[in-house]
Tab-separated table of C-alpha atoms and ligand atoms in Angstrom:
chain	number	residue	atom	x	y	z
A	1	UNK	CA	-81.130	-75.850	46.958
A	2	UNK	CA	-78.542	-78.109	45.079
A	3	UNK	CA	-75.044	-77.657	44.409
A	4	UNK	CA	-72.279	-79.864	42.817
A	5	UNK	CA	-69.512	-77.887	44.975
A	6	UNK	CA	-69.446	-75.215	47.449
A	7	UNK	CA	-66.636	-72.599	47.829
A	8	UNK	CA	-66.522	-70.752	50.787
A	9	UNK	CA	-64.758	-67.132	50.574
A	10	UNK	CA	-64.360	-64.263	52.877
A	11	UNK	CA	-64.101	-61.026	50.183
A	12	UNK	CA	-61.746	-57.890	50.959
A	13	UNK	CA	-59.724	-55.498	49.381
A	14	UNK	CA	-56.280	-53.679	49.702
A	15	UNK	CA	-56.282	-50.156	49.572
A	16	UNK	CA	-59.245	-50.588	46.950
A	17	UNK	CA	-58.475	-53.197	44.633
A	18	UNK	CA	-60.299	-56.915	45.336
A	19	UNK	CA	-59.267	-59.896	46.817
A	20	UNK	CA	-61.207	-62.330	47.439
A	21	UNK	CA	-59.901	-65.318	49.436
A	22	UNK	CA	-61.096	-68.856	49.185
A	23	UNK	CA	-60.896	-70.787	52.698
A	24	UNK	CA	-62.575	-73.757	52.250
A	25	UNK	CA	-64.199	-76.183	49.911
A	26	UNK	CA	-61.580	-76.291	47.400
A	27	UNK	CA	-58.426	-79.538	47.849
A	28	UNK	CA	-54.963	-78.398	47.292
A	29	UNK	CA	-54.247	-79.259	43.834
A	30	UNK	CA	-51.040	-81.479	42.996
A	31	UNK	CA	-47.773	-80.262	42.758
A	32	UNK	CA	-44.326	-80.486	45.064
A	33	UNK	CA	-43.912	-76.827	45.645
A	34	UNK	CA	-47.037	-73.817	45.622
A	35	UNK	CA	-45.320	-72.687	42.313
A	36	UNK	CA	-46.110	-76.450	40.712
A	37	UNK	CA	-49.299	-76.315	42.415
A	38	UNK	CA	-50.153	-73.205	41.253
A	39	UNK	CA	-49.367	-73.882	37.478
A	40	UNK	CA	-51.706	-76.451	37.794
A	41	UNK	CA	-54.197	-74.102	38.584
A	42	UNK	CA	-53.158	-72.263	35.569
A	43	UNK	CA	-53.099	-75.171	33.013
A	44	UNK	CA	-56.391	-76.410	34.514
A	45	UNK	CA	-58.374	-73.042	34.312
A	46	UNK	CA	-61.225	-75.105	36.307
A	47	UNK	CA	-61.281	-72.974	39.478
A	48	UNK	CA	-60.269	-69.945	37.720
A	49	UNK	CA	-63.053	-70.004	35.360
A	50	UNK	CA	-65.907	-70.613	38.189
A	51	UNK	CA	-64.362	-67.853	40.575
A	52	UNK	CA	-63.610	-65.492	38.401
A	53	UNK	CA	-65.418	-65.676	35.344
A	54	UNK	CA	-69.223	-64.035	34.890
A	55	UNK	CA	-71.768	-64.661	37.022
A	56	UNK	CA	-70.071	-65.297	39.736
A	57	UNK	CA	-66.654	-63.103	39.308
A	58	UNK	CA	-66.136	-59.941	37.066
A	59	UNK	CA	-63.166	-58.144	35.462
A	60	UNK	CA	-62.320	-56.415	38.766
A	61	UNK	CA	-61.754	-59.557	40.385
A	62	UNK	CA	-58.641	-61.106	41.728
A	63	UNK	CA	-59.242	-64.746	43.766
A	64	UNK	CA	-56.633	-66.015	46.018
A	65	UNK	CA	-56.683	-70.103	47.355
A	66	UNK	CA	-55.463	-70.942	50.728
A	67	UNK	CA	-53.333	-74.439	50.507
A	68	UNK	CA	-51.233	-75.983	53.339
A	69	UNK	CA	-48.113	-74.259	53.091
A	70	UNK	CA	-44.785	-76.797	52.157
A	71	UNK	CA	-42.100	-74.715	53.615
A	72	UNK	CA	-42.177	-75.399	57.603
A	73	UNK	CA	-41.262	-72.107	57.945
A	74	UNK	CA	-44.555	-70.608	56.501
A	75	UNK	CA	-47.489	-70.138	58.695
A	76	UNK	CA	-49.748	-70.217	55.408
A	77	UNK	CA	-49.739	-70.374	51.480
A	78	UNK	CA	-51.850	-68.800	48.847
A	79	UNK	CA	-52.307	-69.197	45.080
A	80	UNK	CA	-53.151	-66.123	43.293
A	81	UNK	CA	-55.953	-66.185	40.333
A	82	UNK	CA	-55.772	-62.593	38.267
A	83	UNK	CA	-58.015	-62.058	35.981
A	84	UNK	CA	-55.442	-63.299	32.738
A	85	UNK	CA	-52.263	-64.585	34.820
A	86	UNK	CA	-51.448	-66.863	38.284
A	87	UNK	CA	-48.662	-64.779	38.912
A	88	UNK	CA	-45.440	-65.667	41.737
A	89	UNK	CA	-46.953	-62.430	43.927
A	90	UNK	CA	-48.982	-59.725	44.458
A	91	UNK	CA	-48.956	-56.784	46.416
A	92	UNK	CA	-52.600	-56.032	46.581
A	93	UNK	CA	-53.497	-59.508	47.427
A	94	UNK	CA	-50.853	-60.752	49.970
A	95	UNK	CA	-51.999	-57.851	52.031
A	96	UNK	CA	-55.669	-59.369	51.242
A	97	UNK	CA	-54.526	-62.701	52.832
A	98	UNK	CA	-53.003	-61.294	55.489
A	99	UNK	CA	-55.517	-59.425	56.537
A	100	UNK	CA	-58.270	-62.232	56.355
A	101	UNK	CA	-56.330	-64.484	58.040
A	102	UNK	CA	-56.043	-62.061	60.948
A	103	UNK	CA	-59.113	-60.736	60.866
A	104	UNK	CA	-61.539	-63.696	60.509
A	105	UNK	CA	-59.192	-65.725	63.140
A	106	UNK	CA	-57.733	-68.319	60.947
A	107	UNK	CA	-54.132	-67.291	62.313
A	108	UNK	CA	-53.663	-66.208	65.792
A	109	UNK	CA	-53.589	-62.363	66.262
A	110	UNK	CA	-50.916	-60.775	68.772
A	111	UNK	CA	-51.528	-56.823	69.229
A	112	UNK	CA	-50.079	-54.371	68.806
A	113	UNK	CA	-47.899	-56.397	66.457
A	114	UNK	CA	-48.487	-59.974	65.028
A	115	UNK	CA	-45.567	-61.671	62.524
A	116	UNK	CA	-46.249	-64.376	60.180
A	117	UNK	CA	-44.659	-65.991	57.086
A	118	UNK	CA	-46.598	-66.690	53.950
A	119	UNK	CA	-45.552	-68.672	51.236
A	120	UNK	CA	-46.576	-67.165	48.004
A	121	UNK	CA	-46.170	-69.051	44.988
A	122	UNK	CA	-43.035	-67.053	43.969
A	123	UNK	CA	-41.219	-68.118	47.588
A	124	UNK	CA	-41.900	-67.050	51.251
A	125	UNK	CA	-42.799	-63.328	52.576
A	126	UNK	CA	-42.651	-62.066	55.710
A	127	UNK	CA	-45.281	-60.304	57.196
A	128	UNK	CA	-45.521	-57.928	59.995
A	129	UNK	CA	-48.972	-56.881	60.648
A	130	UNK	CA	-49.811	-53.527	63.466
A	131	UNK	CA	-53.145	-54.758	65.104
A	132	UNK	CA	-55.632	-53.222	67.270
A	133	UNK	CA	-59.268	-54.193	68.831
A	134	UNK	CA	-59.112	-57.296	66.955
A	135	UNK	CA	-58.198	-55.162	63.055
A	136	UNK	CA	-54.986	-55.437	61.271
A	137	UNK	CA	-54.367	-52.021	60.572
A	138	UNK	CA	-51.715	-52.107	58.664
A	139	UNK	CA	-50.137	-55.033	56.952
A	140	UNK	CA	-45.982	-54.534	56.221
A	141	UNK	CA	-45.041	-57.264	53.350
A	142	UNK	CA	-41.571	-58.086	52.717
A	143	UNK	CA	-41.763	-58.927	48.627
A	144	UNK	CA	-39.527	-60.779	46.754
A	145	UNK	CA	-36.241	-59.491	45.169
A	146	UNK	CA	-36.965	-57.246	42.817
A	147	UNK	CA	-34.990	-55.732	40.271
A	148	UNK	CA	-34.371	-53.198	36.993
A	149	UNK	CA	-34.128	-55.838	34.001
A	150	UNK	CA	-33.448	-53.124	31.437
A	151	UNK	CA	-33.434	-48.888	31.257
A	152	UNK	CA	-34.173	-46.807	28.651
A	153	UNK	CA	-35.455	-49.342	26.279
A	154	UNK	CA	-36.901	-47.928	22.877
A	155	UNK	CA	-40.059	-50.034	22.197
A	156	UNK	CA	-42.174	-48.732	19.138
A	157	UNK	CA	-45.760	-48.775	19.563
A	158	UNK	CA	-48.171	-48.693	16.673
A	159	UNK	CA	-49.748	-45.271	16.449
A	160	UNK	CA	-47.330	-43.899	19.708
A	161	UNK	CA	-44.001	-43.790	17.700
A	162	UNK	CA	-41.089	-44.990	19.894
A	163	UNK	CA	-41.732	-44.993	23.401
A	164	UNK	CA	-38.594	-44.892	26.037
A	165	UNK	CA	-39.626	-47.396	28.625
A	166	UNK	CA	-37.762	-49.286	31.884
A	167	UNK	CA	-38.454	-53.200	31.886
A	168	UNK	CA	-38.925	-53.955	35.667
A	169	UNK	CA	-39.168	-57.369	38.093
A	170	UNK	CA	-41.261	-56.747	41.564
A	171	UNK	CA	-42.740	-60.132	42.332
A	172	UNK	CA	-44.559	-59.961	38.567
A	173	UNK	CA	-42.940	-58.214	35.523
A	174	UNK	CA	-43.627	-54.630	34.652
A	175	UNK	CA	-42.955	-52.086	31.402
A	176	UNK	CA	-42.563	-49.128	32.869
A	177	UNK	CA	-42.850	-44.983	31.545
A	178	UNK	CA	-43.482	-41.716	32.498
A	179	UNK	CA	-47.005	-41.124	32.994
A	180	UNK	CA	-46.526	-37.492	32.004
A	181	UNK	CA	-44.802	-38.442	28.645
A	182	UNK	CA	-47.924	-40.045	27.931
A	183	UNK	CA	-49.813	-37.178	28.487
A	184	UNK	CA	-51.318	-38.368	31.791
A	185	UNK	CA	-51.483	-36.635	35.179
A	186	UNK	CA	-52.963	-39.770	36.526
A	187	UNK	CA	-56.449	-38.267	37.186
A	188	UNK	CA	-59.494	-40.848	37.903
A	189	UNK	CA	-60.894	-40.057	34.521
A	190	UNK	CA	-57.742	-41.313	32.438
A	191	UNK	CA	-58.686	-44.575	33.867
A	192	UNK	CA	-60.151	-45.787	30.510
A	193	UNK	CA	-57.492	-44.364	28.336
A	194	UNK	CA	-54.983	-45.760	30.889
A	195	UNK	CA	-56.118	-49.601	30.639
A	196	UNK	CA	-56.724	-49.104	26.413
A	197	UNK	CA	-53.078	-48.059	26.284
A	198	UNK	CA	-51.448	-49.755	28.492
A	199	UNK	CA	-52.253	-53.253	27.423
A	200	UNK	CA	-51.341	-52.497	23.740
A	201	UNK	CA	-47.618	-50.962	25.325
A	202	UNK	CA	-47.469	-54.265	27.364
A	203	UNK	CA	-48.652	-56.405	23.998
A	204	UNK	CA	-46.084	-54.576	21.926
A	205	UNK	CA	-43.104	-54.892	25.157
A	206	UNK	CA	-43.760	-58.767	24.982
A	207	UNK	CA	-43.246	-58.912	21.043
A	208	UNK	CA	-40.207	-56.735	20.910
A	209	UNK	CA	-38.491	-56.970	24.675
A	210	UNK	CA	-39.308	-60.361	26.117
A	211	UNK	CA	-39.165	-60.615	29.856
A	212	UNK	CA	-37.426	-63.479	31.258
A	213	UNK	CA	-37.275	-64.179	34.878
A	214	UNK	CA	-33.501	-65.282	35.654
A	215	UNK	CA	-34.321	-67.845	37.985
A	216	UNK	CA	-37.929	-68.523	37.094
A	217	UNK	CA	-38.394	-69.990	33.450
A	218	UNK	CA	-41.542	-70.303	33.493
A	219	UNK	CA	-42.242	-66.579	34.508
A	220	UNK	CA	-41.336	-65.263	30.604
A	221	UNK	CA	-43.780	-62.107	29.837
A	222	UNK	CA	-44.324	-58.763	30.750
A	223	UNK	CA	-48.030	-58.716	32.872
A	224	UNK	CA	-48.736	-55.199	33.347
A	225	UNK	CA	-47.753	-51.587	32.500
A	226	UNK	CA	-47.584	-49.323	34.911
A	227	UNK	CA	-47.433	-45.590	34.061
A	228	UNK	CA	-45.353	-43.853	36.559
A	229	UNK	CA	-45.921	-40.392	38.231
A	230	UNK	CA	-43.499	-38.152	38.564
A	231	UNK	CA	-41.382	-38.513	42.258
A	232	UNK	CA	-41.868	-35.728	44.381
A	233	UNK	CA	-39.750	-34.892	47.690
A	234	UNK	CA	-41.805	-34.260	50.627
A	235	UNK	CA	-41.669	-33.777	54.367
A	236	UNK	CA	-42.730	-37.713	55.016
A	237	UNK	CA	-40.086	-38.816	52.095
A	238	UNK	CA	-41.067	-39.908	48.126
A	239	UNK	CA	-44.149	-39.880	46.735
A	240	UNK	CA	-45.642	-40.744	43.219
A	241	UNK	CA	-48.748	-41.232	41.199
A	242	UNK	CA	-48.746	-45.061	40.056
A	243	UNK	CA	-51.921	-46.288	37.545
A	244	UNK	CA	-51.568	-50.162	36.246
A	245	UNK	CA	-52.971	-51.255	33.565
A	246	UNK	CA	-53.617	-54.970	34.365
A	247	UNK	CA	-54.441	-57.466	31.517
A	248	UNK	CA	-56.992	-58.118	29.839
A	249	UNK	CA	-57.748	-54.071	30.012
A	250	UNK	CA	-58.473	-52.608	33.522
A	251	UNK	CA	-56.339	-50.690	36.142
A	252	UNK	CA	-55.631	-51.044	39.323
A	253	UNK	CA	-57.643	-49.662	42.384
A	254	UNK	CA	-54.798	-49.832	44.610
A	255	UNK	CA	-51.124	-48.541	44.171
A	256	UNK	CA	-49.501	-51.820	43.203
A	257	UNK	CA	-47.349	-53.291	45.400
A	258	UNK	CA	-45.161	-55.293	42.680
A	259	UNK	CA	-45.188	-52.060	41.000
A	260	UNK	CA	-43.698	-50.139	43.675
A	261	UNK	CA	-41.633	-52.811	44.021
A	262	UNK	CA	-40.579	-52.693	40.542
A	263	UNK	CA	-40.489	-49.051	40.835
A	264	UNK	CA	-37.916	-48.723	43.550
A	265	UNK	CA	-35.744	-51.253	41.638
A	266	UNK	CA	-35.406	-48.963	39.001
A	267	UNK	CA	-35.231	-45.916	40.991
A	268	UNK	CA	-32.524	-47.671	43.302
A	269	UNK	CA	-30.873	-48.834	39.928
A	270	UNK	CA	-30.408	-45.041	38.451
A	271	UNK	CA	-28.806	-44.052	41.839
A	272	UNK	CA	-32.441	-42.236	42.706
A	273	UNK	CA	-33.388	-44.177	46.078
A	274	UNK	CA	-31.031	-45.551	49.028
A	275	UNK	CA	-32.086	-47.247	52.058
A	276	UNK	CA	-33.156	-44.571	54.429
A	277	UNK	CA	-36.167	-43.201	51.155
A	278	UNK	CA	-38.995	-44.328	51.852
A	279	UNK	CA	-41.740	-44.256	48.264
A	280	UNK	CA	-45.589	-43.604	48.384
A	281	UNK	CA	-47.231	-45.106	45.831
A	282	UNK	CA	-50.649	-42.995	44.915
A	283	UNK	CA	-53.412	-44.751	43.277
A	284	UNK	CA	-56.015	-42.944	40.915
A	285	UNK	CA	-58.476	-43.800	43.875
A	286	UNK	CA	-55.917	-41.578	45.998
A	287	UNK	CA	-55.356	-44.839	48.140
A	288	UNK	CA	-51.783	-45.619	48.923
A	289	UNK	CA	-49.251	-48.102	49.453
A	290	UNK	CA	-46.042	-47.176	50.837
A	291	UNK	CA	-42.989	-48.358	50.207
A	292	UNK	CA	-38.851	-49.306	51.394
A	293	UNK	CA	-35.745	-50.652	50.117
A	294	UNK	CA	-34.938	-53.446	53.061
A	295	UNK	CA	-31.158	-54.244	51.842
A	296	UNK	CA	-29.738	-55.520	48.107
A	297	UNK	CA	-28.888	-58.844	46.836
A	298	UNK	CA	-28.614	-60.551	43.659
A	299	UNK	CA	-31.355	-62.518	40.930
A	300	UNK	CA	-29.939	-64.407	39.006
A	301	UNK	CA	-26.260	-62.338	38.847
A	302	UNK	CA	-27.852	-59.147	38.877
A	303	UNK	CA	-28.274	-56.485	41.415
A	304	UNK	CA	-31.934	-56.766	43.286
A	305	UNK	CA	-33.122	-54.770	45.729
A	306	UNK	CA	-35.465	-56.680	48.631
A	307	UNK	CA	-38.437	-54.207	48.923
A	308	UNK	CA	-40.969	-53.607	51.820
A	309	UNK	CA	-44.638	-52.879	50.888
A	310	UNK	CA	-47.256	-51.853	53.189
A	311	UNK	CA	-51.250	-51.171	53.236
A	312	UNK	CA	-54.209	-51.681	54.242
A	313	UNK	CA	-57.067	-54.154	53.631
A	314	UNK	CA	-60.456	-54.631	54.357
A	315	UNK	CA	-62.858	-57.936	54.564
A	316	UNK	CA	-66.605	-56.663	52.774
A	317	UNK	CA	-67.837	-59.894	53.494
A	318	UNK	CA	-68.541	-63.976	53.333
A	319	UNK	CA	-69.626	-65.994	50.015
A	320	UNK	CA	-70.224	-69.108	49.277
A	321	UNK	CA	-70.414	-69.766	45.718
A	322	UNK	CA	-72.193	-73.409	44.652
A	323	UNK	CA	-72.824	-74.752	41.395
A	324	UNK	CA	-76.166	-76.447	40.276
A	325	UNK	CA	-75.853	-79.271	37.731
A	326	UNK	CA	-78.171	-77.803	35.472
A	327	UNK	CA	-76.848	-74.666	35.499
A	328	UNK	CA	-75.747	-74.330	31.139
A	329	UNK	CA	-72.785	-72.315	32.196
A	330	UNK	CA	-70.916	-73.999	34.944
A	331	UNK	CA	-67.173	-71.793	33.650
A	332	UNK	CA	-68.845	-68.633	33.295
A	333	UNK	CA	-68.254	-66.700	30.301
A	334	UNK	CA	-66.716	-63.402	29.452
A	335	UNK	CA	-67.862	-60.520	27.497
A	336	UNK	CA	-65.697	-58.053	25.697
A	337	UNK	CA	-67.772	-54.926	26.682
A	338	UNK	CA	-66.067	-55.590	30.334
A	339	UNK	CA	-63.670	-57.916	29.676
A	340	UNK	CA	-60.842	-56.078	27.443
A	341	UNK	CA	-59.681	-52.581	26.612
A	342	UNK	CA	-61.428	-51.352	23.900
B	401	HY3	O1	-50.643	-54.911	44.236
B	401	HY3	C1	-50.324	-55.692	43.327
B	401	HY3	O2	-49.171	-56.071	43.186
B	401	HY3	C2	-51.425	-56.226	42.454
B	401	HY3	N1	-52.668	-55.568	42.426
B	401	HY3	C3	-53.459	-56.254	41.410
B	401	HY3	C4	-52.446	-56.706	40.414
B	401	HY3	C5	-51.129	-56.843	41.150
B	401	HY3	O3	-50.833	-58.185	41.382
């Protein structure tokens, strides 16, 4: 055996979707803050290419990198590699880093409850994870402010006429419609026709809306579309059907916790969710994240909401991932019968 680098990773998932985390073999790349640091991942496409690229990644893949954190107050950072985007958070994979963390050992575990702060490349989250026999059960994230950037938009979409969508900020930036406008009841077998349409809604939302992050310039698209279920009222509070259709053409496994995020931003915005609602998010998996509105603030001059997510995650297993020098194909490479809606 011969290998120009070795990456070690312990694998997991959140409520279904992956999230791999990388804890060793990899130096924290330069930069002042994990948001500098984690464009450079982005300009640099090195690391993103070998992790999650074919052979050794996939389409369903999301890669997270453990760097010293530079706020004292953190307890640990991660950079977040999606599969198109390096994006400020992530529901789905912050509960992936917590849990690894815990679970391998790398962070102290207190049951039934251990706290910790993590510093995410969009600014620090707080963590409260319920532990038992050594698991964390069930990992409570508090994201970053979220908010409704616009209602009722009309956005035209070739072939759809004009659609009537909500433009939405939950740690990542979100078009948002009805799922049942579209036709969808948000059934595992819409998956396809869910990731096909979503990205050309998102596509057409980032020509015609924009998305601009208030206090974030570099943060200036629209990521994903997520196609919202209707909101029931049940005996254990809010619940609703949530598919995301995540760039370049795929949905989420899990619920979405920037989406929910987003989502209660908007509902809070139209007067639809106070403080004591609580939102679960299904996924078309039937896993689910569930979700709170914490207290309100302010982005940027407008009114925010600051959102609790919580879910569970699960490690699968260890990898190490090396590279031989002759190998013809030391990126990867990407295929459009997996890689893209078609
Ligand atoms: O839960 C989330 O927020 C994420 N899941 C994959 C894509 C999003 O970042």
């Amino acid at each position: 055996m011969r290998s120009t680098k070795t990456i070690h990773v312990i694998s997991a998932h959140a409520e279904g979707e992956v999230g791999d985390v990388i804890v060793g073999g990899v130096t924290p790349p330069p930069g002042d803050t994990i948001w500098e640091q984690s464009r450079w991942i982005a300009g640099d496409q090195t690391l993103r290419n070998f992790v999650l690229n074919e052979p050794r990644g996939g389409v369903f893949r999301h890669v997270n990198l453990l760097v010293p954190p530079k706020n004292p107050e953190a307890d640990a950072a991660f950079i977040i590699m999606e599969p198109e985007d390096t994006p400020p958070m992530s529901g789905s994979n912050s509960i992936c880093v917590s849990t690894v963390l815990l679970d391998s050992g790398i962070l102290p575990m207190k049951e039934p409850v251990t706290e910790i702060t993590l510093e995410a490349p969009g600014g620090l989250v707080r963590v409260r994870a319920e532990c038992r026999d050594g698991k964390a059960e069930r990992i409570f994230v508090q994201n970053l402010p979220s908010f409704a950037d616009r209602l009722d938009a009309k956005l035209e979409v070739e072939g759809l006429g004009t659609l009537t969508v909500d433009a939405a900020y939950g740690g990542d930036s979100f078009v948002v419609l009805d799922a049942a406008a579209m036709g969808f009841s948000l059934k595992p077998d819409e998956a396809h026709d869910i990731a096909r349409l979503g990205v050309r809604i998102t596509n057409a939302a980032n020509a015609q809306l924009g998305f601009h992050h208030p206090e974030n310039p570099d943060w200036r698209h629209f990521s994903f579309c997520l196609f919202a279920g209707p909101v029931e009222r049940t005996a254990e509070g809010l619940r609703a059907g949530a598919a995301v259709a995540i760039q370049p053409g795929k949905v989420d496994r899990s619920p979405t916790g920037t989406a929910l995020s987003a989502r209660m931003a908007v509902l809070h915005a139209r007067g639809e969710m106070g403080l004591s609602d609580r939102l679960t998010a299904v996924s078309l998996i039937g896993s689910t994240f569930s979700g709170r509105i914490l207290g309100t603030t302010e982005v940027g001059g407008r009114p925010a909401v600051l959102p609790e997510i919580s879910g569970r995650g699960w490690i699968t297993g260890t990898h190490q991932h090396m590279l031989d020098p002759s190998d013809p194909w030391p990126e990867g490479y990407r295929l459009s019968d997996t890689w893209g809606a078609r």
